[in-house]
Coordinates of C-alpha atoms in Angstrom, one line a residue:
X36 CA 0.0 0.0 0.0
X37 CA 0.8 4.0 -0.6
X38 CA 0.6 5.3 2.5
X39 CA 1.6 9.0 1.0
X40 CA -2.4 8.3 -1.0
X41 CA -4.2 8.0 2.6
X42 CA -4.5 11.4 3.2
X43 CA -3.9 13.6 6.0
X44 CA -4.3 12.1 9.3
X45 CA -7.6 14.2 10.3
X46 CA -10.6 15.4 8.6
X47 CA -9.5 19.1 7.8
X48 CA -10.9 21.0 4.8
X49 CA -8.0 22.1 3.7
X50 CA -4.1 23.1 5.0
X51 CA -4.9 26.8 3.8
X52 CA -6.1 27.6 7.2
X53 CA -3.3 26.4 8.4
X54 CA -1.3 29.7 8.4
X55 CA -1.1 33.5 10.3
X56 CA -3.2 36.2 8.9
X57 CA -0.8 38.3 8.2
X58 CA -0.1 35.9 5.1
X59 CA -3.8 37.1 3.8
X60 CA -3.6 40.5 4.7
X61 CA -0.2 41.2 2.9
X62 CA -2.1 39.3 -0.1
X63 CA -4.6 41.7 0.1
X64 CA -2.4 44.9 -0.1
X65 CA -0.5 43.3 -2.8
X66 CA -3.3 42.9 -4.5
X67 CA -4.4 46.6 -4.3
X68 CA -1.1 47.8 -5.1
X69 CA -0.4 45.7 -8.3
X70 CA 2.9 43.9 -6.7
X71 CA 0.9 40.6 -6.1
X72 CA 2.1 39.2 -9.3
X73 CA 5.9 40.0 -9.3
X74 CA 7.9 36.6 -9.5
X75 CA 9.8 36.3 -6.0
X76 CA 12.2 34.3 -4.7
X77 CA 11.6 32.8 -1.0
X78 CA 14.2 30.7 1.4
X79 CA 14.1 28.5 4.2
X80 CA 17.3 28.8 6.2
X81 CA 18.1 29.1 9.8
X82 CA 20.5 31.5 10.9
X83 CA 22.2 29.3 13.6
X84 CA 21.7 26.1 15.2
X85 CA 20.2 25.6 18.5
X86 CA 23.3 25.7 20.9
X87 CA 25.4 23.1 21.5
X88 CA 24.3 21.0 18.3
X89 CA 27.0 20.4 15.3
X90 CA 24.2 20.0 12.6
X91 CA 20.7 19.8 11.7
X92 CA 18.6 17.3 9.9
X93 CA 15.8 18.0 7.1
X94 CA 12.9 16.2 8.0
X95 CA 9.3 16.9 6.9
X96 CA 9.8 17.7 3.2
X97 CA 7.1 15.1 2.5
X98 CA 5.0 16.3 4.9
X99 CA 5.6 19.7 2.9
X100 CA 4.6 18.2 -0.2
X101 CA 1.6 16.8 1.2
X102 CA 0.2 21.1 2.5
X103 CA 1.2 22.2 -0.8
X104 CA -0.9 19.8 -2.5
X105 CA -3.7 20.2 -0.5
X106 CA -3.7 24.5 0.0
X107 CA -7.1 25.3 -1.0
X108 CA -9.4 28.0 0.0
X109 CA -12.8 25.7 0.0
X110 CA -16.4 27.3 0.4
X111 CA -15.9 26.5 4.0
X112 CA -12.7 28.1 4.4
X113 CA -13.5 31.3 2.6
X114 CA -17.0 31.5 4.4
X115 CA -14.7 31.7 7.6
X116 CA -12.7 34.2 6.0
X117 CA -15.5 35.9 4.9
X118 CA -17.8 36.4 8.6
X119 CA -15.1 37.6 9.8
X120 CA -13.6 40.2 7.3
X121 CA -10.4 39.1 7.6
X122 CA -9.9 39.9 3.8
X123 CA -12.0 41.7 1.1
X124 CA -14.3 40.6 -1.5
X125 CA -12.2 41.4 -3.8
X126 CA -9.3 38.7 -1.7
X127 CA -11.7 36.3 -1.2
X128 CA -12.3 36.0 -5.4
X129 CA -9.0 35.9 -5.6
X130 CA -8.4 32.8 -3.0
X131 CA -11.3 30.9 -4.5
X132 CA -9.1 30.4 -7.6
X133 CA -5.8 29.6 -5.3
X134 CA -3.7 26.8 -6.7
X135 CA 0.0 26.5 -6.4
X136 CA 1.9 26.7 -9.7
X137 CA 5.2 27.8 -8.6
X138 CA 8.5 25.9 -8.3
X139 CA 9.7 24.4 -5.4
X140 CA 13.5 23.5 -4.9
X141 CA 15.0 22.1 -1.7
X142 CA 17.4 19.9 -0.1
X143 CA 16.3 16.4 0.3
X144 CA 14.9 14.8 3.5
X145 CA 17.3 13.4 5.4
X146 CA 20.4 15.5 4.4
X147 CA 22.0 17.8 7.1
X148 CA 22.4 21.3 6.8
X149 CA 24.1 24.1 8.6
X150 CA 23.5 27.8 9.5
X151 CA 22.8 29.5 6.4
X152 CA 21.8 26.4 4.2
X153 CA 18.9 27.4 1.8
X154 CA 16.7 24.0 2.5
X155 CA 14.1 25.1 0.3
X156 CA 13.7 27.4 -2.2
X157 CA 10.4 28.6 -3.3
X158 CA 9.3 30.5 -6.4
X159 CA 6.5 31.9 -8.0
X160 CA 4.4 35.2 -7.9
X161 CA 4.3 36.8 -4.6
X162 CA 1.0 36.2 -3.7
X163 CA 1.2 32.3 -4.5
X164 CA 4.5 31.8 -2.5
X165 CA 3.7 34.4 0.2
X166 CA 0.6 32.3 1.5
X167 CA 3.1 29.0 2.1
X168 CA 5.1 31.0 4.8
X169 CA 3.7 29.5 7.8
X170 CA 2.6 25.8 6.7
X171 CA 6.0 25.5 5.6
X172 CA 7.8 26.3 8.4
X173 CA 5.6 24.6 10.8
X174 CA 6.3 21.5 9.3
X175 CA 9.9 21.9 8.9
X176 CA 10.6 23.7 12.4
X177 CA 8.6 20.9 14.2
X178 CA 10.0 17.8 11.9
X179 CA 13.6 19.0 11.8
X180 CA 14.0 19.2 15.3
X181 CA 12.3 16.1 16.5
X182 CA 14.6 14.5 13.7
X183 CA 17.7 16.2 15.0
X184 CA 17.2 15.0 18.2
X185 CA 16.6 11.3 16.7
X186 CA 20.2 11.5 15.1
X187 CA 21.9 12.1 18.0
X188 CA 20.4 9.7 20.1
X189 CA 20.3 7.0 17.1
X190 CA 24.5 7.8 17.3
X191 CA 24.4 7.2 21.1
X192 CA 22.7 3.8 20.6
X193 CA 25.6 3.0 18.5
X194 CA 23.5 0.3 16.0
X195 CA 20.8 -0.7 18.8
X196 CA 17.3 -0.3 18.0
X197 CA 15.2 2.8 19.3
X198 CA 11.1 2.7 20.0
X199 CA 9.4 6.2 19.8
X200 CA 7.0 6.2 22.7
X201 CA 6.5 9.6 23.1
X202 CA 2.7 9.7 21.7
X203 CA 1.3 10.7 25.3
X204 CA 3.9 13.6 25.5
X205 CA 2.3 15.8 22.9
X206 CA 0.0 16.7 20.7
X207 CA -2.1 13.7 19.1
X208 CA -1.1 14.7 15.7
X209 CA 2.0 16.0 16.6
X210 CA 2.7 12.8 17.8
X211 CA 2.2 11.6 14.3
X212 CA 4.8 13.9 12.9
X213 CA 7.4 13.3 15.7
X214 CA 7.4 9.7 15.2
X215 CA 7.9 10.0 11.3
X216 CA 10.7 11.9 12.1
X217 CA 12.0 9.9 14.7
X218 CA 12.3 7.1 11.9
X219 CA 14.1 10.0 9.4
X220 CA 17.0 10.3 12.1
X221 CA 17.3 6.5 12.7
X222 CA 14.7 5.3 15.3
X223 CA 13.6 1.8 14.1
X224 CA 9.9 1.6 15.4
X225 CA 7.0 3.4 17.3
X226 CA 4.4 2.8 19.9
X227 CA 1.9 5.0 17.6
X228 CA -0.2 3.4 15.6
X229 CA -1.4 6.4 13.5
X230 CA 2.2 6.9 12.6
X231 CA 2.2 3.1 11.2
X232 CA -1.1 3.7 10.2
X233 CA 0.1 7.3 8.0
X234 CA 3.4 5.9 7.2
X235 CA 4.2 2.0 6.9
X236 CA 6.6 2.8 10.0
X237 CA 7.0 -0.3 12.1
X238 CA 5.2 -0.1 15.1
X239 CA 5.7 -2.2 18.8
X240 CA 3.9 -2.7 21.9
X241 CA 2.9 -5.2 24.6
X242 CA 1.8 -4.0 28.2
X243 CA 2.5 -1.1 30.6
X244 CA 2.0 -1.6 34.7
X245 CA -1.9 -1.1 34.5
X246 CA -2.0 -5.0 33.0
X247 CA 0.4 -5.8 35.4
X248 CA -1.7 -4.1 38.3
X249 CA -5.0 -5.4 37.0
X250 CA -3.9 -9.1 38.4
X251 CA -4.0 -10.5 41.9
X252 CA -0.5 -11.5 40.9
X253 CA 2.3 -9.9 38.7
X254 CA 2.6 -14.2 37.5
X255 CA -1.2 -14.1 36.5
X256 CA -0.2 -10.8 34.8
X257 CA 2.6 -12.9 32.8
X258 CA 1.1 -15.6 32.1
X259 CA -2.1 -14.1 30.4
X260 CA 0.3 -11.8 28.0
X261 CA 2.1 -14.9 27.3
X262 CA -0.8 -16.8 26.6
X263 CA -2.2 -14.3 24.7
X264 CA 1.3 -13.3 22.7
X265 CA 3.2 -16.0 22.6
X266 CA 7.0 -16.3 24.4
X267 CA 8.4 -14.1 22.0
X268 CA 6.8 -11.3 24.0
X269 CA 8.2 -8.6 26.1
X270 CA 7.2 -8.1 30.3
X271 CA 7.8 -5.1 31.8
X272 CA 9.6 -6.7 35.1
X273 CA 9.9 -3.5 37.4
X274 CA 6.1 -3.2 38.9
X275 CA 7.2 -4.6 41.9
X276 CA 10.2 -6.5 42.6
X277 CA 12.7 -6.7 39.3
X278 CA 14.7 -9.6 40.4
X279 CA 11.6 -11.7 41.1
X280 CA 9.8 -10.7 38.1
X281 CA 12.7 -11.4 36.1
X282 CA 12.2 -15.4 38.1
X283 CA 8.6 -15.5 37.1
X284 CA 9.1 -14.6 33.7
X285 CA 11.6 -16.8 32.8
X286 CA 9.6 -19.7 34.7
X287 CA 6.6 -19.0 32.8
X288 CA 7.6 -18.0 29.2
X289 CA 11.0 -20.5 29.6
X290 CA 14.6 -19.9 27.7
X291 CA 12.5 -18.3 24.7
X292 CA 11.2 -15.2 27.0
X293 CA 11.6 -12.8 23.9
X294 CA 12.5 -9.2 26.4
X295 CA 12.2 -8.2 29.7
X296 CA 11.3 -4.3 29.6
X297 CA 13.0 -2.0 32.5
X298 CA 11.5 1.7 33.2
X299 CA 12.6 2.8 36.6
X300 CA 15.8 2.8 38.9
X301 CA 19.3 2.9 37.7
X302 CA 19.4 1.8 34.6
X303 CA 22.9 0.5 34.4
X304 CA 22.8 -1.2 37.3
X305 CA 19.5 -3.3 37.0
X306 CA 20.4 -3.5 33.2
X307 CA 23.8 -5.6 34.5
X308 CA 21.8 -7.2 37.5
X309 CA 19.5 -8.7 35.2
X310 CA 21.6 -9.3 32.2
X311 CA 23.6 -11.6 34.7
X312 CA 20.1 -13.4 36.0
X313 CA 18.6 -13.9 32.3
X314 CA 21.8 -15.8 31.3
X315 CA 22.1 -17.7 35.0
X316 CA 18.4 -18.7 34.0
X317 CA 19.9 -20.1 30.7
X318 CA 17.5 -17.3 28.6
X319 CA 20.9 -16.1 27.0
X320 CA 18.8 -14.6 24.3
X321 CA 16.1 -12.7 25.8
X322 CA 16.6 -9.2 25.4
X323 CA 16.9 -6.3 27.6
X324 CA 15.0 -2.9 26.7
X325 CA 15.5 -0.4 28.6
X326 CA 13.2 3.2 29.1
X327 CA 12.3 5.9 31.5
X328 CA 12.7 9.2 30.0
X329 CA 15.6 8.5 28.2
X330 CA 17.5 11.1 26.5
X331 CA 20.9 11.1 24.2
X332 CA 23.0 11.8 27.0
X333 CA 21.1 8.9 29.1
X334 CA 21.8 6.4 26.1
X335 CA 25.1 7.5 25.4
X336 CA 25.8 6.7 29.5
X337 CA 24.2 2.9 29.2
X338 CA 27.1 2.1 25.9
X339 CA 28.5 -0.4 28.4
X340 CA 25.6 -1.7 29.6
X341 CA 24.2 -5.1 28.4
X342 CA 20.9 -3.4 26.9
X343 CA 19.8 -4.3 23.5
X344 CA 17.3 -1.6 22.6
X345 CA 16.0 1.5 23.5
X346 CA 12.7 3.1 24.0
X347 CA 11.9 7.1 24.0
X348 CA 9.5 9.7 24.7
X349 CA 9.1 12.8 26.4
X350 CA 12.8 14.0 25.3
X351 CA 12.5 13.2 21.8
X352 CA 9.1 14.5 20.8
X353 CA 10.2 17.8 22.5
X354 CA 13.4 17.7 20.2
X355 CA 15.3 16.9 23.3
X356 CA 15.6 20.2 24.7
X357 CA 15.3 22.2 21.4
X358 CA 12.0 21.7 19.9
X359 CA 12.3 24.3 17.3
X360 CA 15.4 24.8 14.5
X361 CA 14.0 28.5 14.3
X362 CA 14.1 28.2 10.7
X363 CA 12.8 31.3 8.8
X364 CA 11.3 31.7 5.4
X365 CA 12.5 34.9 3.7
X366 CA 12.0 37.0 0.6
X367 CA 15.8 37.0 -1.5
X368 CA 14.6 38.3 -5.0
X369 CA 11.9 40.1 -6.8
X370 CA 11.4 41.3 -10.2
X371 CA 10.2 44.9 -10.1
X372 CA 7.1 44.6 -12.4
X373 CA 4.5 41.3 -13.0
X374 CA 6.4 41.1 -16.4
X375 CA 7.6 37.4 -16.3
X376 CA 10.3 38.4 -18.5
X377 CA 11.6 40.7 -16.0
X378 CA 15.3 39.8 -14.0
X379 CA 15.3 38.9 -10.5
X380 CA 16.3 41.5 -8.3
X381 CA 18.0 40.6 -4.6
X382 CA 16.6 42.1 -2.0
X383 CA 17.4 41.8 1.8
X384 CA 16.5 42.8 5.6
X385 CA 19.0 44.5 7.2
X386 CA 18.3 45.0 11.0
X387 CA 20.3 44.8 13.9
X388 CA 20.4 42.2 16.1
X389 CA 21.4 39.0 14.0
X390 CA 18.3 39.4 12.2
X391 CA 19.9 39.7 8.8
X392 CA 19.8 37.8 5.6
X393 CA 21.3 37.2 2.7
X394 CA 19.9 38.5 -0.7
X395 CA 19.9 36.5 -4.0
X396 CA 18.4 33.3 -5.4
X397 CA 21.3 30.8 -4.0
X398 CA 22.7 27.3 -4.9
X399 CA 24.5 25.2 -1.6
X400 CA 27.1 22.6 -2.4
X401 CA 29.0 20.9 0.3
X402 CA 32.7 20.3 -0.6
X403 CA 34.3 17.0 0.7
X404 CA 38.3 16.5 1.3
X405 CA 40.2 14.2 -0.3
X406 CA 39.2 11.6 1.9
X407 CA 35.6 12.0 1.2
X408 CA 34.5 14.3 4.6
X409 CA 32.7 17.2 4.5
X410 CA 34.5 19.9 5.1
X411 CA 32.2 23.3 4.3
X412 CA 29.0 24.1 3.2
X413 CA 29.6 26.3 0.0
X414 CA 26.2 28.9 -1.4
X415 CA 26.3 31.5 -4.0
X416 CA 24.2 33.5 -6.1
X417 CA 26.5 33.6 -9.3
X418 CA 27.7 30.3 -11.3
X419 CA 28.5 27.0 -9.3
X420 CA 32.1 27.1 -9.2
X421 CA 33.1 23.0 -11.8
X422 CA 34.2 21.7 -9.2
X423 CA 31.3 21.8 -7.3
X424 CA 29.2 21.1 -9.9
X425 CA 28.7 17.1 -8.5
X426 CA 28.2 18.6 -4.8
X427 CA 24.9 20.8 -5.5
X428 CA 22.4 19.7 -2.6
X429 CA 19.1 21.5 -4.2
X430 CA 16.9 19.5 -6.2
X431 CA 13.2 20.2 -7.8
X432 CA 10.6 19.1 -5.7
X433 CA 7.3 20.9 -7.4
X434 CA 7.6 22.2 -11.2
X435 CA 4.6 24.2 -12.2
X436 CA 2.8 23.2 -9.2
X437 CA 3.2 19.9 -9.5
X438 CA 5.3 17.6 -7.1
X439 CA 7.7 15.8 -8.7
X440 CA 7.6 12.2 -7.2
X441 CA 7.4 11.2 -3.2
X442 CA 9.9 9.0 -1.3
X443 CA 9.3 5.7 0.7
X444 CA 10.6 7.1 4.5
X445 CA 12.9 3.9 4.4
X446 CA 14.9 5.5 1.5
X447 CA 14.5 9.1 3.6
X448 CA 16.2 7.5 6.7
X449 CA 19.2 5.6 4.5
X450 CA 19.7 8.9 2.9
X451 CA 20.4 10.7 6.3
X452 CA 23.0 7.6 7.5
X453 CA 24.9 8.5 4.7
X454 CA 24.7 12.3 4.9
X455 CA 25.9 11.8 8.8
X456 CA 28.2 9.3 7.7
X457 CA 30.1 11.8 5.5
X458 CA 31.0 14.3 8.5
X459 CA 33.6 14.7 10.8
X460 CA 33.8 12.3 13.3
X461 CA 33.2 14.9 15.8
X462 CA 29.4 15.5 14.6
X463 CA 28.5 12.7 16.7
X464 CA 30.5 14.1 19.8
X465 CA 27.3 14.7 22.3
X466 CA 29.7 17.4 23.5
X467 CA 28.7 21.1 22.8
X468 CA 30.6 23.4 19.9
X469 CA 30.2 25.0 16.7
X470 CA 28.5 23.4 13.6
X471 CA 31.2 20.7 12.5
X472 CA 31.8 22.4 9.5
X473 CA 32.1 26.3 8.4
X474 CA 29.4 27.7 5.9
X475 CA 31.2 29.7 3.4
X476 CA 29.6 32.4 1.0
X477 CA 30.9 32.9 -2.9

């Protein structure tokens, strides 16, 4: 099955609503003052990372894809529009009509980029790409950061699976989003079943301490889920007593006890405890997954600890500290009439207070060293230097209004083990610093 042809994962009329109304009332001035139609240049950078991180991850491009797609001003949506006068008549006629047919390059989900980066590039008239500001960077704000957080913790795990559990920690259809994400920057499953639902991601689960509660005894508790799954399951040992549980479990679902599950007390310590007890039982292969608010720094800690898999929630759906990559989406170029013959003009903000930007419609390129490792992150506005002609990280996503093809997530997330692959080795320190390489202008 397509997931990408399900839909969105709720009943909306549209994603046009989805936006500030600012986006309509600049629309509506444009409008009247006969710049609406000037072909512009827009760009989705961030100025810096969030502090401490080395590099950022580009997650939610699909999800992107998806709002463009569906940005429609429907009876419903302009009747809204309408009782409340947040535009004119003249607006309104004007939205009725709205369909993207602009360009849309970008860098490819699951790449990295760094301060500066142009991740996507939108063109059109003003008015078209001017309505896209806040979808856009909703998705990729939100998606980016959950996925940046993913990376760093998938690097900490050092090859051992990770289960996004962090559903109950956030918004229900945030929840969605975070977990496809998750899978980008390397997590392996999820506890939601609307994200397996949306996207084909894997999705786990057996029982939490309510089931284990429910019973007059934690064995009656084991021995109905083992019933009911099969040995192959996983029992969550630490309701009561661990080292007891871990008896019971072993005595019930025998040497083929698929997991025991630990989610409270030190974690290195039981993890060893009953690592040593599982094999003494002679269940050498029963695994040992370990959560309770687990974060990269938590993982990282548990390297030498006999745990085989990992599951998080809280910390990752709130981008572990950073739940925002404060990306911005800014006007670079504008012709200076509706004349599509007319040349691209850059144009810039110049403020104080690291609010600046860069003006000109740009190309990125990321030069490697002779071994293969990235070593800057190269943009321009003029002609892409030949020997960066191989290294260009923008490609076309929507010509004409029309989206160029979709990606399954499983190519997504192999994309962004390469793109991590090809940094310095220090990318995947946990400790803080700059971004691991320099972004240089030409």
């Amino acid at each position: 099955m397509n997931t990408a042809d399900l839909g969105l994962p709720v009943d909306v009329p549209s994603t046009a609503l989805f936006t500030d109304q600012y986006e309509l009332t600049m629309l509506q001035a444009a409008l009247k003052a006969g710049t609406a139609e000037r072909r512009s240049v827009f760009e989705v950078f961030t100025r810096r990372l969030p502090e401490g991180r080395r590099y950022g991850v580009v997650a939610g491009t699909g999800r992107v894809l998806d709002a463009v797609e569906n940005f429609r001003f429907d009876p419903g949506v302009l009747g809204f529009l309408r009782e409340r006068s947040i535009v004119n008549a003249e607006t309104l006629d004007w939205l009725a009509g709205y369909r993207f047919a602009g360009d849309v390059w970008g860098y490819q989900e699951g790449e990295v980029y760094f301060p500066g980066s142009p991740i996507l590039r939108v063109e059109g008239t003003f008015a078209e790409c001017v309505l896209l500001e806040t979808v856009i960077l909703s998705i990729l704000n939100h998606d980016s950061a959950i996925a940046a957080a993913a990376s760093r913790m998938s690097s900490a795990a050092q090859g051992r699976p990770l289960i996004e559990m962090g559903a109950r920690r956030t918004h229900e259809l945030a929840a969605v989003a975070a977990s496809r994400a998750a899978y980008v920057g390397g997590f392996t499953s999820t506890s939601d079943l609307a994200a397996g639902f949306r996207y084909g991601i894997p999705t786990v689960g057996t029982s939490a301490h309510a089931f284990t509660l429910l019973h007059d005894r934690e064995r009656d508790a084991f021995q109905a889920q083992v019933d009911s799954l099969g040995r192959n399951t996983t029992l969550l040992v630490d309701t009561y007593d661990v080292t007891e549980a871990v008896r019971t479990a072993v005595e019930i679902a025998g040497p083929e006890l698929g997991a025991v599950r630990i989610d409270s007390g030190d974690l290195l310590l039981v993890a060893h405890r009953v690592r040593q007890q599982l094999d003494e039982l002679g269940a050498t292969d029963t695994r040992i997954i370990v959560t309770s608010d687990l974060d990269e720094y938590a993982i990282a800690s548990l390297a030498a600890a006999p745990v085989d898999a990992y599951g998080v929630g809280t910390q990752l759906v709130t981008g572990s500290g950073h739940p925002t990559c404060s990306m911005v989406y800014k006007l670079v170029a504008r012709a200076e009439s509706a004349d599509p013959t007319d040349p691209l003009v850059p144009v810039a903000k110049k403020s104080s207070g690291g609010k600046t930007s860069v003006g000109g419609r740009k190309w990125a390129a990321r030069r490697l060293d002779e071994h293969g490792v990235a070593e800057a992150e190269v943009i321009g506005t003029g002609p892409v230097p030949d020997d960066l002609q191989e290294r260009q990280l923008l490609v076309p996503l929507v010509e004409g209004g029309r989206v160029l093809h979709r990606e399954p997530l499983d190519v997504v997330r192999e994309r962004h083990t390469t793109a991590r692959a090809k940094l310095p080795l220090s990318a995947t320190q946990l400790s803080r610093g700059e971004a691991v390489i320099p972004t240089e202008y030409v």
